[in-house]
Tab-separated table of C-alpha atoms and ligand atoms in Angstrom:
chain	number	residue	atom	x	y	z
G	473	MET	CA	-18.524	30.817	59.596
G	474	VAL	CA	-21.322	32.857	57.531
G	475	ILE	CA	-23.928	30.660	55.470
G	476	LYS	CA	-23.728	31.673	51.870
G	477	GLY	CA	-27.233	33.143	51.039
G	478	GLU	CA	-27.496	31.002	47.640
G	479	THR	CA	-27.173	27.408	49.677
G	480	LEU	CA	-29.713	28.984	52.497
G	481	GLU	CA	-32.100	29.374	50.194
G	482	GLN	CA	-31.586	26.073	48.001
G	483	LYS	CA	-31.950	24.138	51.505
G	484	ALA	CA	-35.227	26.165	52.253
G	485	ARG	CA	-36.971	25.510	48.889
G	486	GLN	CA	-35.423	21.651	48.764
G	487	LEU	CA	-37.438	21.331	52.060
G	488	LEU	CA	-40.523	22.809	51.218
G	489	LYS	CA	-40.616	20.470	48.331
G	490	GLU	CA	-39.733	17.181	50.405
G	491	ARG	CA	-42.465	18.214	52.699
G	492	GLY	CA	-45.030	18.273	49.843
G	493	VAL	CA	-45.486	21.866	49.160
G	494	GLU	CA	-44.441	23.368	46.023
G	495	VAL	CA	-43.955	26.828	44.786
G	496	GLU	CA	-47.571	26.660	42.731
G	497	ASP	CA	-49.081	25.681	46.179
G	498	LEU	CA	-48.025	28.898	47.856
G	499	ALA	CA	-49.023	31.078	44.448
G	500	GLU	CA	-52.328	29.474	44.730
G	501	LEU	CA	-53.067	30.634	48.231
G	502	VAL	CA	-51.537	34.145	47.348
G	503	MET	CA	-54.527	33.722	44.607
G	504	PHE	CA	-56.832	33.031	46.782
G	505	LEU	CA	-55.679	36.108	49.184
G	506	GLN	CA	-55.590	38.663	46.645
G	507	LYS	CA	-58.161	37.958	43.859
G	508	SER	CA	-61.071	39.938	44.973
G	509	TYR	CA	-58.734	42.988	45.007
G	510	ILE	CA	-57.345	42.832	42.012
G	511	ASP	CA	-59.339	42.136	38.644
G	512	ASP	CA	-56.296	40.656	36.343
G	513	LEU	CA	-54.508	38.595	38.699
G	514	ASP	CA	-52.711	35.174	37.243
G	515	LEU	CA	-50.709	33.104	38.792
G	516	ALA	CA	-47.539	34.072	37.464
G	517	ALA	CA	-47.800	36.985	39.154
G	518	CYS	CA	-48.574	35.262	42.395
G	519	LEU	CA	-45.516	33.134	41.703
G	520	GLU	CA	-43.249	35.824	41.245
G	521	ASN	CA	-44.086	37.409	44.474
G	522	VAL	CA	-43.677	34.110	46.212
G	523	ASN	CA	-40.500	33.856	44.737
G	524	SER	CA	-39.227	37.184	46.386
G	525	VAL	CA	-40.526	36.249	49.502
G	526	LEU	CA	-38.355	32.970	49.342
G	527	SER	CA	-35.354	34.935	48.397
G	528	LYS	CA	-35.148	36.702	51.689
G	529	ARG	CA	-32.945	35.251	54.384
G	530	GLU	CA	-34.993	35.480	57.564
G	531	VAL	CA	-37.958	33.584	55.664
G	532	GLN	CA	-35.271	30.995	54.855
G	533	ASN	CA	-34.533	30.831	58.734
G	534	ALA	CA	-37.814	30.271	59.502
G	535	ILE	CA	-38.375	27.407	57.097
G	536	ILE	CA	-35.169	25.426	57.688
G	537	THR	CA	-35.990	26.175	61.611
G	538	GLY	CA	-39.848	25.079	61.627
G	539	ILE	CA	-39.117	22.125	59.366
G	540	GLN	CA	-36.472	20.644	61.140
G	541	LEU	CA	-38.645	20.462	64.202
G	542	ASP	CA	-41.324	18.696	62.525
G	543	ILE	CA	-39.006	16.166	61.375
G	544	LEU	CA	-37.579	15.742	64.197
G	545	ALA	CA	-40.881	15.603	65.858
G	546	GLU	CA	-41.706	12.880	63.391
G	547	LYS	CA	-38.425	10.702	64.409
G	548	LYS	CA	-39.372	11.141	68.143
G	549	GLN	CA	-36.242	12.735	68.762
G	550	LEU	CA	-37.484	15.659	70.920
G	551	LEU	CA	-37.564	15.867	74.982
G	552	GLN	CA	-40.797	15.588	76.361
G	553	PRO	CA	-42.944	17.430	76.747
G	554	LEU	CA	-42.053	19.192	73.571
G	555	GLN	CA	-42.363	15.766	71.524
G	556	GLU	CA	-46.185	15.059	72.586
G	557	ILE	CA	-46.961	18.978	72.167
G	558	LEU	CA	-45.182	19.102	68.528
G	559	GLU	CA	-47.016	15.600	67.640
G	560	VAL	CA	-50.503	16.288	68.905
G	561	ASP	CA	-50.031	19.751	67.426
G	562	GLU	CA	-51.398	20.859	70.674
G	563	GLY	CA	-53.175	24.042	70.294
G	564	LEU	CA	-52.163	26.051	73.029
G	565	TYR	CA	-48.652	25.662	71.974
G	566	GLY	CA	-48.473	28.750	69.988
G	567	ILE	CA	-44.260	28.925	69.494
G	568	ASP	CA	-45.658	27.698	65.335
G	569	GLU	CA	-47.213	30.853	65.020
G	570	ILE	CA	-44.826	33.277	66.484
G	571	LEU	CA	-42.039	31.824	64.106
G	572	ALA	CA	-44.212	32.170	61.289
G	573	LEU	CA	-44.632	35.852	62.395
G	574	SER	CA	-40.492	36.307	61.186
G	575	ILE	CA	-42.333	35.673	57.764
G	576	VAL	CA	-45.574	37.431	58.214
G	577	ASN	CA	-44.125	41.296	58.106
G	578	VAL	CA	-41.299	41.219	55.843
G	579	TYR	CA	-43.683	43.562	53.543
G	580	GLY	CA	-45.612	45.415	55.619
G	581	SER	CA	-48.421	45.060	58.329
G	582	ILE	CA	-51.031	43.942	55.712
G	583	GLY	CA	-49.207	40.671	56.177
G	584	PHE	CA	-50.636	40.096	59.363
G	585	THR	CA	-54.252	40.385	58.111
G	586	ASN	CA	-53.859	38.375	55.384
G	587	TYR	CA	-51.904	35.409	57.912
G	588	GLY	CA	-54.823	35.876	60.472
G	589	TYR	CA	-57.301	34.934	57.309
G	590	ILE	CA	-55.931	32.382	55.818
G	591	ASP	CA	-54.860	30.433	59.102
G	592	LYS	CA	-58.516	30.678	59.730
G	593	VAL	CA	-60.012	29.457	56.581
G	594	LYS	CA	-57.359	27.125	55.501
G	595	PRO	CA	-57.558	26.764	51.909
G	596	GLY	CA	-55.610	24.804	49.552
G	597	ILE	CA	-52.648	22.992	50.373
G	598	LEU	CA	-53.323	24.207	54.132
G	599	ALA	CA	-56.262	22.096	54.723
G	600	LYS	CA	-53.802	19.262	53.694
G	601	LEU	CA	-51.262	19.932	55.914
G	602	ASN	CA	-53.609	20.209	58.723
G	603	SER	CA	-55.954	16.717	58.170
G	604	HIS	CA	-53.219	15.580	60.645
G	605	GLU	CA	-53.613	12.094	58.849
G	606	GLY	CA	-50.630	9.809	58.313
G	607	PRO	CA	-47.278	9.827	60.782
G	608	GLN	CA	-46.498	13.239	59.359
G	609	VAL	CA	-45.880	16.212	61.499
G	610	HIS	CA	-46.404	19.743	60.173
G	611	THR	CA	-47.294	21.607	63.079
G	612	PHE	CA	-44.490	24.426	61.850
G	613	LEU	CA	-45.167	23.805	58.314
G	614	ASP	CA	-48.813	24.877	58.025
G	615	ASP	CA	-47.865	28.365	60.140
G	616	ILE	CA	-44.827	28.850	57.733
G	617	VAL	CA	-46.815	28.262	54.417
G	618	GLY	CA	-49.545	30.439	55.526
G	619	ALA	CA	-47.240	33.086	56.385
G	620	ILE	CA	-45.139	33.148	52.806
G	621	ALA	CA	-48.664	33.389	51.347
G	622	ALA	CA	-49.699	36.269	53.518
G	623	ALA	CA	-46.347	37.940	52.958
G	624	ALA	CA	-46.407	37.210	49.272
G	625	ALA	CA	-49.879	38.594	48.735
G	626	SER	CA	-48.854	41.893	50.854
G	627	ARG	CA	-45.807	42.702	48.728
G	628	LEU	CA	-48.697	41.892	45.910
G	629	ALA	CA	-50.706	44.812	47.249
G	630	HIS	CA	-48.192	46.938	47.685
G	631	SER	CA	-47.014	46.888	44.107
G	632	GLN	CA	-50.458	47.361	42.690
G	633	PRO	CA	-51.853	50.182	44.667
G	634	ASP	CA	-53.556	51.611	42.110
G	635	LYS	CA	-55.558	48.036	41.716
G	636	SER	CA	-55.763	46.825	45.202
G	637	ASP	CA	-58.026	48.403	47.632
G	638	ILE	CA	-57.066	46.478	50.487
G	639	THR	CA	-59.313	48.197	52.926
G	640	LYS	CA	-62.312	46.588	51.082
Z	1167	MG	MG1	-48.918	25.020	63.492
């Protein structure tokens, strides 16, 4: 059975929303990454690039897989020791970052640099997802969100080669 692309995209977008991530939050991360390189950048352009990243099947697959694991961890339905690893967001686990890498490079390798940077600084929604307050588990989601923003920022940079100097 082949899942229709439209269904997969709807589900991925719905899951992001349900887990507290709006497309505007993603657009703001793109703005954060690109504002020093593109003078007249506005949120609408950032949003357009986010939407383009979200239309890619490999991105949708990463979103539904990562969020599903976060939800199962919240419901304590994973086998040990994976249950505890995801629940405490164990720093040496690393598979959350690996899954997110399938998103990072969809628009070229600048995505990789953007991803490393945003993961370190954790602006906007990323700080919220990383707060580890309350019962919610966002072990996979934080990396997915950073990766979507990084990929969208790369697409934006590639679309405006005369305006953006990515080597700055
Ligand atoms: Mg993580």
